[in-house]
Amino acid sequence: MDSTEMKIAQRIRDLRTGKGISQEALADETGVSRQAVSKWESGQSMPDVDNILLMSEYFGVATDYLLKGTTPEENVKGNEAGSKICYIVSTAFFSIGLFCAFSGWYEKQTMASIWGGMVIQAVGAAVYFIGRVLSAAKAPFAVRWLNIVLALFMPASMLAGAASMVLFMQGWVAPYPTGLWQTGIFTAVYLTVCAVSFWGLKKRQK
């Protein structure tokens, strides 16, 4: 008998005695014989999946507790820790994507550098939503706002570049402002986006 079986046996025994019922009563609840329950508690045999589910419902504990000894609180803490890591990593990806697009455009002025940076930022968005799935707890305000600001920098710059080309016949559709008019349009658009996103997130946080 290995240590895992012994620990499961101990948990079943502790749950049964804690509820103040006999082996016969537990046998009736799970539809097995008293001898089967005795073997579970002595570690001579393991309950099957159906019995684990039945005992989980009967004792009001998670199946993870019966199988691993993991409490719901430990699961929650583990999920929250994983979420925090995902949130930090997502912001790092957004920053790296921006840096890659900037450096690539500075060297070659090709759309490939922009798309490459956006792909990296898309990975950051995916990591962020993985963090949301892991835990019900929201990401810190600073992370949410910073991710939005980083994600919208390139689209705002490209929009400003396109507007500058149409209105003033100068500028580039680039990941960062490249001319006087483009810089002016970008500043107005981007600061507005930053302010609106900040206000919107603050309002939702209340």
mmCIF file of C-alpha atoms in Angstrom:
data_model
loop_
_atom_site.group_PDB
_atom_site.id
_atom_site.type_symbol
_atom_site.label_atom_id
_atom_site.label_comp_id
_atom_site.label_asym_id
_atom_site.label_seq_id
_atom_site.Cartn_x
_atom_site.Cartn_y
_atom_site.Cartn_z
ATOM 1 C CA MET A 1 0.000 0.000 0.000
ATOM 2 C CA ASP A 2 1.522 3.343 -1.032
ATOM 3 C CA SER A 3 1.303 6.614 0.878
ATOM 4 C CA THR A 4 -1.412 7.976 -1.459
ATOM 5 C CA GLU A 5 -3.744 5.085 -0.696
ATOM 6 C CA MET A 6 -3.056 5.452 3.002
ATOM 7 C CA LYS A 7 -3.865 9.160 2.927
ATOM 8 C CA ILE A 8 -7.129 8.539 1.063
ATOM 9 C CA ALA A 9 -7.992 5.834 3.562
ATOM 10 C CA GLN A 10 -7.307 8.244 6.428
ATOM 11 C CA ARG A 11 -9.446 10.974 4.905
ATOM 12 C CA ILE A 12 -12.389 8.632 4.371
ATOM 13 C CA ARG A 13 -12.102 7.419 7.956
ATOM 14 C CA ASP A 14 -11.834 10.978 9.299
ATOM 15 C CA LEU A 15 -14.844 12.145 7.307
ATOM 16 C CA ARG A 16 -16.932 9.194 8.455
ATOM 17 C CA THR A 17 -16.038 9.521 12.135
ATOM 18 C CA GLY A 18 -16.379 13.303 11.947
ATOM 19 C CA LYS A 19 -19.936 12.845 10.711
ATOM 20 C CA GLY A 20 -20.550 10.348 13.483
ATOM 21 C CA ILE A 21 -21.712 7.459 11.314
ATOM 22 C CA SER A 22 -20.749 3.797 11.214
ATOM 23 C CA GLN A 23 -19.124 1.880 8.392
ATOM 24 C CA GLU A 24 -22.503 0.230 7.783
ATOM 25 C CA ALA A 25 -24.174 3.646 7.332
ATOM 26 C CA LEU A 26 -21.510 4.777 4.864
ATOM 27 C CA ALA A 27 -21.859 1.471 3.037
ATOM 28 C CA ASP A 28 -25.602 2.069 2.681
ATOM 29 C CA GLU A 29 -24.982 5.599 1.297
ATOM 30 C CA THR A 30 -22.507 4.377 -1.318
ATOM 31 C CA GLY A 31 -24.254 1.108 -2.170
ATOM 32 C CA VAL A 32 -21.393 -1.178 -1.148
ATOM 33 C CA SER A 33 -20.833 -3.668 1.635
ATOM 34 C CA ARG A 34 -19.463 -2.797 5.071
ATOM 35 C CA GLN A 35 -16.426 -4.919 4.248
ATOM 36 C CA ALA A 36 -15.736 -2.704 1.218
ATOM 37 C CA VAL A 37 -15.790 0.413 3.406
ATOM 38 C CA SER A 38 -13.514 -1.328 5.901
ATOM 39 C CA LYS A 39 -11.031 -2.083 3.110
ATOM 40 C CA TRP A 40 -11.134 1.551 1.952
ATOM 41 C CA GLU A 41 -10.359 2.778 5.444
ATOM 42 C CA SER A 42 -7.559 0.267 5.971
ATOM 43 C CA GLY A 43 -6.042 1.033 2.589
ATOM 44 C CA GLN A 44 -6.543 -2.512 1.262
ATOM 45 C CA SER A 45 -8.546 -1.206 -1.709
ATOM 46 C CA MET A 46 -9.490 2.052 -3.366
ATOM 47 C CA PRO A 47 -13.030 3.326 -3.988
ATOM 48 C CA ASP A 48 -13.905 3.665 -7.668
ATOM 49 C CA VAL A 49 -14.845 6.951 -9.334
ATOM 50 C CA ASP A 50 -18.574 6.556 -8.676
ATOM 51 C CA ASN A 51 -17.948 5.949 -4.979
ATOM 52 C CA ILE A 52 -15.623 8.944 -4.777
ATOM 53 C CA LEU A 53 -18.360 11.123 -6.295
ATOM 54 C CA LEU A 54 -20.989 9.732 -3.933
ATOM 55 C CA MET A 55 -18.807 10.331 -0.869
ATOM 56 C CA SER A 56 -17.944 13.805 -2.124
ATOM 57 C CA GLU A 57 -21.631 14.715 -2.264
ATOM 58 C CA TYR A 58 -22.473 12.955 0.988
ATOM 59 C CA PHE A 59 -19.698 14.556 3.041
ATOM 60 C CA GLY A 60 -19.935 17.898 1.258
ATOM 61 C CA VAL A 61 -16.295 18.025 0.171
ATOM 62 C CA ALA A 62 -14.563 18.361 -3.176
ATOM 63 C CA THR A 63 -13.344 15.240 -4.935
ATOM 64 C CA ASP A 64 -9.880 16.842 -4.892
ATOM 65 C CA TYR A 65 -9.978 16.706 -1.115
ATOM 66 C CA LEU A 66 -10.694 12.971 -1.078
ATOM 67 C CA LEU A 67 -8.072 12.201 -3.708
ATOM 68 C CA LYS A 68 -5.357 14.758 -2.911
ATOM 69 C CA GLY A 69 -6.254 16.350 0.386
ATOM 70 C CA THR A 70 -6.586 19.728 -1.337
ATOM 71 C CA THR A 71 -9.019 22.087 0.344
ATOM 72 C CA PRO A 72 -11.149 24.577 -1.636
ATOM 73 C CA GLU A 73 -9.232 27.421 0.011
ATOM 74 C CA GLU A 74 -5.948 26.033 -1.277
ATOM 75 C CA ASN A 75 -7.395 25.732 -4.782
ATOM 76 C CA VAL A 76 -8.569 29.339 -4.679
ATOM 77 C CA LYS A 77 -5.186 30.580 -3.471
ATOM 78 C CA GLY A 78 -3.427 28.573 -6.161
ATOM 79 C CA ASN A 79 -5.724 29.949 -8.846
ATOM 80 C CA GLU A 80 -5.256 33.524 -7.631
ATOM 81 C CA ALA A 81 -1.475 33.120 -7.691
ATOM 82 C CA GLY A 82 -1.672 31.762 -11.244
ATOM 83 C CA SER A 83 -3.894 34.685 -12.267
ATOM 84 C CA LYS A 84 -1.454 37.240 -10.872
ATOM 85 C CA ILE A 85 1.385 35.653 -12.827
ATOM 86 C CA CYS A 86 -0.731 35.700 -16.008
ATOM 87 C CA TYR A 87 -1.600 39.360 -15.508
ATOM 88 C CA ILE A 88 2.063 40.342 -15.078
ATOM 89 C CA VAL A 89 3.118 38.246 -18.077
ATOM 90 C CA SER A 90 0.344 39.747 -20.221
ATOM 91 C CA THR A 91 1.594 43.280 -19.565
ATOM 92 C CA ALA A 92 5.126 42.136 -20.394
ATOM 93 C CA PHE A 93 3.910 40.757 -23.750
ATOM 94 C CA PHE A 94 2.096 43.991 -24.559
ATOM 95 C CA SER A 95 5.291 45.947 -23.820
ATOM 96 C CA ILE A 96 7.514 43.557 -25.789
ATOM 97 C CA GLY A 97 5.142 43.665 -28.763
ATOM 98 C CA LEU A 98 5.302 47.440 -28.789
ATOM 99 C CA PHE A 99 9.096 47.457 -28.530
ATOM 100 C CA CYS A 100 9.465 44.896 -31.345
ATOM 101 C CA ALA A 101 7.193 46.896 -33.637
ATOM 102 C CA PHE A 102 9.115 50.100 -32.897
ATOM 103 C CA SER A 103 12.541 48.558 -33.482
ATOM 104 C CA GLY A 104 11.423 46.661 -36.593
ATOM 105 C CA TRP A 105 9.851 49.733 -38.148
ATOM 106 C CA TYR A 106 12.869 51.900 -37.319
ATOM 107 C CA GLU A 107 15.159 49.506 -39.192
ATOM 108 C CA LYS A 108 13.057 48.477 -42.219
ATOM 109 C CA GLN A 109 9.770 50.454 -42.316
ATOM 110 C CA THR A 110 7.756 47.360 -43.278
ATOM 111 C CA MET A 111 4.275 46.318 -42.216
ATOM 112 C CA ALA A 112 5.711 42.948 -41.191
ATOM 113 C CA SER A 113 7.252 44.567 -38.129
ATOM 114 C CA ILE A 114 3.888 46.045 -37.151
ATOM 115 C CA TRP A 115 2.038 42.764 -37.599
ATOM 116 C CA GLY A 116 4.763 40.936 -35.664
ATOM 117 C CA GLY A 117 4.360 43.316 -32.738
ATOM 118 C CA MET A 118 0.589 42.944 -32.848
ATOM 119 C CA VAL A 119 0.868 39.150 -32.808
ATOM 120 C CA ILE A 120 2.994 39.358 -29.660
ATOM 121 C CA GLN A 121 0.410 41.656 -28.101
ATOM 122 C CA ALA A 122 -2.332 39.200 -29.089
ATOM 123 C CA VAL A 123 -0.458 36.545 -27.112
ATOM 124 C CA GLY A 124 -0.472 38.962 -24.182
ATOM 125 C CA ALA A 125 -4.250 39.335 -24.503
ATOM 126 C CA ALA A 126 -4.648 35.546 -24.531
ATOM 127 C CA VAL A 127 -2.511 35.210 -21.391
ATOM 128 C CA TYR A 128 -4.584 37.923 -19.714
ATOM 129 C CA PHE A 129 -7.848 36.076 -20.395
ATOM 130 C CA ILE A 130 -6.295 32.840 -19.147
ATOM 131 C CA GLY A 131 -5.715 34.697 -15.893
ATOM 132 C CA ARG A 132 -9.383 35.724 -15.849
ATOM 133 C CA VAL A 133 -10.432 32.091 -16.341
ATOM 134 C CA LEU A 134 -8.194 30.865 -13.515
ATOM 135 C CA SER A 135 -9.704 33.160 -10.920
ATOM 136 C CA ALA A 136 -12.851 35.189 -10.489
ATOM 137 C CA ALA A 137 -10.753 37.986 -9.011
ATOM 138 C CA LYS A 138 -10.290 40.904 -11.391
ATOM 139 C CA ALA A 139 -6.866 42.020 -12.499
ATOM 140 C CA PRO A 140 -5.468 45.030 -10.617
ATOM 141 C CA PHE A 141 -6.629 48.360 -12.019
ATOM 142 C CA ALA A 142 -3.092 49.325 -13.056
ATOM 143 C CA VAL A 143 -2.689 46.127 -15.101
ATOM 144 C CA ARG A 144 -6.003 46.523 -16.896
ATOM 145 C CA TRP A 145 -5.417 50.179 -17.741
ATOM 146 C CA LEU A 146 -1.778 49.689 -18.750
ATOM 147 C CA ASN A 147 -2.704 46.793 -21.049
ATOM 148 C CA ILE A 148 -5.326 48.939 -22.762
ATOM 149 C CA VAL A 149 -2.902 51.852 -23.138
ATOM 150 C CA LEU A 150 -0.176 49.612 -24.580
ATOM 151 C CA ALA A 151 -2.567 47.735 -26.885
ATOM 152 C CA LEU A 152 -4.050 50.909 -28.386
ATOM 153 C CA PHE A 153 -0.791 52.797 -28.940
ATOM 154 C CA MET A 154 -0.067 51.349 -32.385
ATOM 155 C CA PRO A 155 -3.671 51.540 -33.691
ATOM 156 C CA ALA A 156 -3.857 55.189 -32.554
ATOM 157 C CA SER A 157 -0.555 55.989 -34.262
ATOM 158 C CA MET A 158 -1.579 54.259 -37.488
ATOM 159 C CA LEU A 159 -4.936 56.050 -37.461
ATOM 160 C CA ALA A 160 -3.138 59.366 -36.946
ATOM 161 C CA GLY A 161 -0.761 58.523 -39.811
ATOM 162 C CA ALA A 162 -3.626 57.730 -42.160
ATOM 163 C CA ALA A 163 -5.430 60.960 -41.202
ATOM 164 C CA SER A 164 -2.234 62.966 -41.711
ATOM 165 C CA MET A 165 -1.751 61.469 -45.185
ATOM 166 C CA VAL A 166 -5.343 62.240 -46.206
ATOM 167 C CA LEU A 167 -5.503 65.744 -44.740
ATOM 168 C CA PHE A 168 -1.954 67.027 -45.173
ATOM 169 C CA MET A 169 -0.408 64.685 -47.742
ATOM 170 C CA GLN A 170 2.416 63.743 -45.405
ATOM 171 C CA GLY A 171 3.278 61.141 -42.781
ATOM 172 C CA TRP A 172 3.355 57.364 -42.549
ATOM 173 C CA VAL A 173 1.046 54.646 -41.298
ATOM 174 C CA ALA A 174 3.580 53.720 -38.626
ATOM 175 C CA PRO A 175 3.552 52.211 -35.126
ATOM 176 C CA TYR A 176 4.720 55.557 -33.692
ATOM 177 C CA PRO A 177 4.272 59.177 -34.855
ATOM 178 C CA THR A 178 6.743 60.227 -37.559
ATOM 179 C CA GLY A 179 5.816 63.797 -38.477
ATOM 180 C CA LEU A 180 4.552 67.049 -36.994
ATOM 181 C CA TRP A 181 0.931 66.709 -38.088
ATOM 182 C CA GLN A 182 0.841 63.003 -37.328
ATOM 183 C CA THR A 183 2.257 63.652 -33.870
ATOM 184 C CA GLY A 184 -0.374 66.292 -33.197
ATOM 185 C CA ILE A 185 -3.272 64.100 -34.310
ATOM 186 C CA PHE A 186 -1.847 61.102 -32.450
ATOM 187 C CA THR A 187 -1.425 63.071 -29.222
ATOM 188 C CA ALA A 188 -5.023 64.250 -29.311
ATOM 189 C CA VAL A 189 -6.419 60.802 -30.143
ATOM 190 C CA TYR A 190 -4.200 58.844 -27.773
ATOM 191 C CA LEU A 191 -4.613 61.113 -24.760
ATOM 192 C CA THR A 192 -8.378 60.971 -25.284
ATOM 193 C CA VAL A 193 -8.265 57.155 -25.401
ATOM 194 C CA CYS A 194 -6.133 57.038 -22.239
ATOM 195 C CA ALA A 195 -8.445 59.395 -20.377
ATOM 196 C CA VAL A 196 -11.655 57.638 -21.459
ATOM 197 C CA SER A 197 -10.287 54.168 -20.628
ATOM 198 C CA PHE A 198 -9.056 55.401 -17.233
ATOM 199 C CA TRP A 199 -12.432 56.929 -16.410
ATOM 200 C CA GLY A 200 -14.344 53.895 -17.685
ATOM 201 C CA LEU A 201 -12.298 51.401 -15.670
ATOM 202 C CA LYS A 202 -12.530 53.534 -12.542
ATOM 203 C CA LYS A 203 -16.301 53.738 -12.919
ATOM 204 C CA ARG A 204 -16.622 49.961 -13.328
ATOM 205 C CA GLN A 205 -14.386 49.374 -10.319
ATOM 206 C CA LYS A 206 -16.721 51.236 -7.975
#
